[in-house]
XYZ file of C-alpha atoms in Angstrom:
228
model
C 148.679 91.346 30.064
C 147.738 91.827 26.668
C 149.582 89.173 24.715
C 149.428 88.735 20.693
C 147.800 85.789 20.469
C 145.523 84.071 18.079
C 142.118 85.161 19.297
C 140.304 81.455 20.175
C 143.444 80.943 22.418
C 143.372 84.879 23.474
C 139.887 83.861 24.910
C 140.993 80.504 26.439
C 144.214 81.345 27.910
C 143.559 85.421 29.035
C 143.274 83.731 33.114
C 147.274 82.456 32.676
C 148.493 85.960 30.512
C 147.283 88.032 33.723
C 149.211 85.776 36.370
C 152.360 86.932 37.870
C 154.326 84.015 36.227
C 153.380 84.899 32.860
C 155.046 88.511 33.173
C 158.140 86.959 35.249
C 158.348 84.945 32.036
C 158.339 87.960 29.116
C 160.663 89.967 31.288
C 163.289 87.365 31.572
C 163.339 87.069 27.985
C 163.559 90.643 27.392
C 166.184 90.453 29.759
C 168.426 88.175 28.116
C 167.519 90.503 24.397
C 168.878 93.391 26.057
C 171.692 91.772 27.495
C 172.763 90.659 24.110
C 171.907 87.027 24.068
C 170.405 84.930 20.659
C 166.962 83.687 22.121
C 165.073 81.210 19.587
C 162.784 81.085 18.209
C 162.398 84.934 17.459
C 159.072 86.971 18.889
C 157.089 86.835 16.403
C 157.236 82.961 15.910
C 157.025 82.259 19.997
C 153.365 81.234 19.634
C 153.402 80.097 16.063
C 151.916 76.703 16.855
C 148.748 78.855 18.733
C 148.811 80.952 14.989
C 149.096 78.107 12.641
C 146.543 76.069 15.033
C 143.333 78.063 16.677
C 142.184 76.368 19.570
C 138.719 75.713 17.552
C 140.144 73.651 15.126
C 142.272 71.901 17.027
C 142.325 67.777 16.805
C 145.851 66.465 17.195
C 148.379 67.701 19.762
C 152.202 66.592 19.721
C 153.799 67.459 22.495
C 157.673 68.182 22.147
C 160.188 69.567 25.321
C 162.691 72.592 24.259
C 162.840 74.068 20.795
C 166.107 74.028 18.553
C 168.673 76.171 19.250
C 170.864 76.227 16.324
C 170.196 79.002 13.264
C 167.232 78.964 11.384
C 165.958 75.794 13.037
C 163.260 76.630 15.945
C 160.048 78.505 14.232
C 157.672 77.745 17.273
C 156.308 73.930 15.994
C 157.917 70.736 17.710
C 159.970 68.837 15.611
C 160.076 71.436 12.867
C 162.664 73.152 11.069
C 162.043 76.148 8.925
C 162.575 75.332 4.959
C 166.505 75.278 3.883
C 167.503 73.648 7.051
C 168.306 70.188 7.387
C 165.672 68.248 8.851
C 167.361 66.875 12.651
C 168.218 63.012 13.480
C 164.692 63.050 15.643
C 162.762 64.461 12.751
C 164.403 62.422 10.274
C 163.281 58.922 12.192
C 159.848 60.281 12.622
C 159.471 60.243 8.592
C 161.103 56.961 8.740
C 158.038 55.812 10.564
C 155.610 57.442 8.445
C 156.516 56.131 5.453
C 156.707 52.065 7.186
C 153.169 53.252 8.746
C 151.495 54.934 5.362
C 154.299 53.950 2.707
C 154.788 58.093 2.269
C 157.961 59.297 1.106
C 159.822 61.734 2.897
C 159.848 64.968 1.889
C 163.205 66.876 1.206
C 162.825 69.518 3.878
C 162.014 69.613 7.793
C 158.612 72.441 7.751
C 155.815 70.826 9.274
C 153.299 73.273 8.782
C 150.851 71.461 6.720
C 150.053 69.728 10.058
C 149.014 72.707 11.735
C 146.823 73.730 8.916
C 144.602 70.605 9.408
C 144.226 70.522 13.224
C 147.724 69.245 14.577
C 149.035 71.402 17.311
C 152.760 71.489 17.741
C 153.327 71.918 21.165
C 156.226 72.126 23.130
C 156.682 72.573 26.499
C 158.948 74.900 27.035
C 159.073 77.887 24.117
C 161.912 79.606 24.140
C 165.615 78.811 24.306
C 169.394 80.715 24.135
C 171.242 79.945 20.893
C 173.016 77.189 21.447
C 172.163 76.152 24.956
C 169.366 73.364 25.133
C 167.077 73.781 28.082
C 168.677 77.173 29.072
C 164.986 78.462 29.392
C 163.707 75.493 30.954
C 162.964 76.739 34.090
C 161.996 80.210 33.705
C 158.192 79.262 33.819
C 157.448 78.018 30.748
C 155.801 74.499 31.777
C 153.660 76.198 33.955
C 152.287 77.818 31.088
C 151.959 75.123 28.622
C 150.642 72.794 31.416
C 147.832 75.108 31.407
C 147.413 74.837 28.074
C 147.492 71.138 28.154
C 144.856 71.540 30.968
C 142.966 73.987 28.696
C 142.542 71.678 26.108
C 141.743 68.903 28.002
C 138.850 70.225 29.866
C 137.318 72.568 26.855
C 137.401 70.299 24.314
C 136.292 66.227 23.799
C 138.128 63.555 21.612
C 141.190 65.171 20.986
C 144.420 62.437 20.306
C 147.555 63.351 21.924
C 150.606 61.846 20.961
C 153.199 61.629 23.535
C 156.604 60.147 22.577
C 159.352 59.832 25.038
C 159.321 59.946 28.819
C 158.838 63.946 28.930
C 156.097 63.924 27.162
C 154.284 60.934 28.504
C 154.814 62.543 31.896
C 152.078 64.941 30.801
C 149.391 62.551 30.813
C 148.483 62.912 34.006
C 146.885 66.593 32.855
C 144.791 64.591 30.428
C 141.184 63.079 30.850
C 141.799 60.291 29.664
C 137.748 59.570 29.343
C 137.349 61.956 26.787
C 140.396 62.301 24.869
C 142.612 59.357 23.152
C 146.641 59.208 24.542
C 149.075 57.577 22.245
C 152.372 56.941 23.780
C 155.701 55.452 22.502
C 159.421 56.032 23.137
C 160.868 59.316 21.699
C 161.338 59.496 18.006
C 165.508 60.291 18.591
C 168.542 57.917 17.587
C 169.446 58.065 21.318
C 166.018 55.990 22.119
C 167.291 53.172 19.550
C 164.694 51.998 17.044
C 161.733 52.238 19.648
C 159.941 54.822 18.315
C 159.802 52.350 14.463
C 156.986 50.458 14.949
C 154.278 52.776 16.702
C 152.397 53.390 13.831
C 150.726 56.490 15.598
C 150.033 58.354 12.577
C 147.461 55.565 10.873
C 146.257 55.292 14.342
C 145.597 58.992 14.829
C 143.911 58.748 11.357
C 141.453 55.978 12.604
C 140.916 57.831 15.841
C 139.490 60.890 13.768
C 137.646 59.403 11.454
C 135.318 56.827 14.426
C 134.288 60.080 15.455
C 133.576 61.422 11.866
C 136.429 63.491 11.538
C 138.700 64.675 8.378
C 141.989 62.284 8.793
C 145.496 64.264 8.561
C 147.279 64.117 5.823
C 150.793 63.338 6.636
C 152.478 64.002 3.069
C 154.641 67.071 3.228
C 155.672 66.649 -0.064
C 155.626 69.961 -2.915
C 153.553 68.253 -5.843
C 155.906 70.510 -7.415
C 159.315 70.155 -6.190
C 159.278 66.479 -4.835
């Protein structure tokens, strides 16, 4: 199946486009298009965080579950919102942290692209959804395909820091050598988890992790020099 696909990850991932699960999973979503349901987050952005992030650059992955499924949130990165929408609750305590961790101030909007442009790869697990209906594409095949990826990474590349926050996430470790990549785990960053993400200081971690192996760190600051 010829998918459009940033071409590193074209190359990587061409085995899992030509399974039988991978077209089960494009014609169920054309299926619910022609049968007049919202899916999010639209085509073109379905394997944004494979665009914004080629698989050679690649240094940080954050692994999130189900995209946003109310308008104008979901653009294909975990945890991200498209600009002019209000950043969500789990979003919102994840800048919290970053500013306690690196003493950055939050920026006024929820687009986390800047990440991807240095190496993070906003993964999550399942990438599509029906407006309004959270997990409603959950099990349509959609881990099986980013497990691969997980996989994919994992066994192509070496010292790559994955951050896994909450108990979803964290269940993917076990698809992770954990001998030649770095796994940083904490509670999810939502208000239903409490405070327990505050405190993790995974961001000046991740930065330390990069640069012992004489990598660029991530900048975390979102903020327009402009309009912040």
């Amino acid at each position: 199946m010829d998918v459009h696909i940033e071409e590193s990850w074209k190359s990587i991932l061409q085995s899992e486009f030509d399974k039988p699960y991978f077209e089960q999973i494009t014609e169920f979503v054309k299926s619910e298009i022609r049968a007049g349901k919202t899916v999010y987050p639209q085509g073109k952005l379905i394997f944004n965080a494979f665009e914004k992030t080629p698989f050679d650059k690649l240094k940080v992955v954050i692994l999130g579950q189900d995209p946003y499924h109310g308008v104008g949130q979901a653009h294909g990165l975990c945890f991200s919102v498209q600009h002019g929408v209000k950043p969500p609750p789990s979003l919102i305590n994840i800048y919290k942290e970053i500013n306690a961790d690196l003493g950055i101030t939050p920026p006024n909007h929820g687009c986390l692209e800047k990440w991807t442009e240095q190496g993070v790869f906003m993964l999550n697990s399942i990438l599509t959804v029906r407006a309004n209906e959270a997990t409603s594409h959950s099990k349509i095949g959609w881990q099986t395909f980013t497990d691969a990826v997980i996989c994919k990474i994992s066994e192509n590349k070496t010292g790559v820091v994955f951050l896994l926050w909450g108990n979803f996430a964290r269940s993917k470790k076990t698809l992770i050598d954990t001998q030649k990549h770095f796994v940083l785990e904490s509670a999810h960053p939502s208000p239903l988890a409490g405070n327990a993400f505050a405190g993790c200081k995974h961001f000046s971690k991740t930065n330390n992790l990069l640069e012992q192996q004489g990598l660029s760190p991530i900048n975390w600051d979102l903020k327009d020099p402009i309009t912040n």
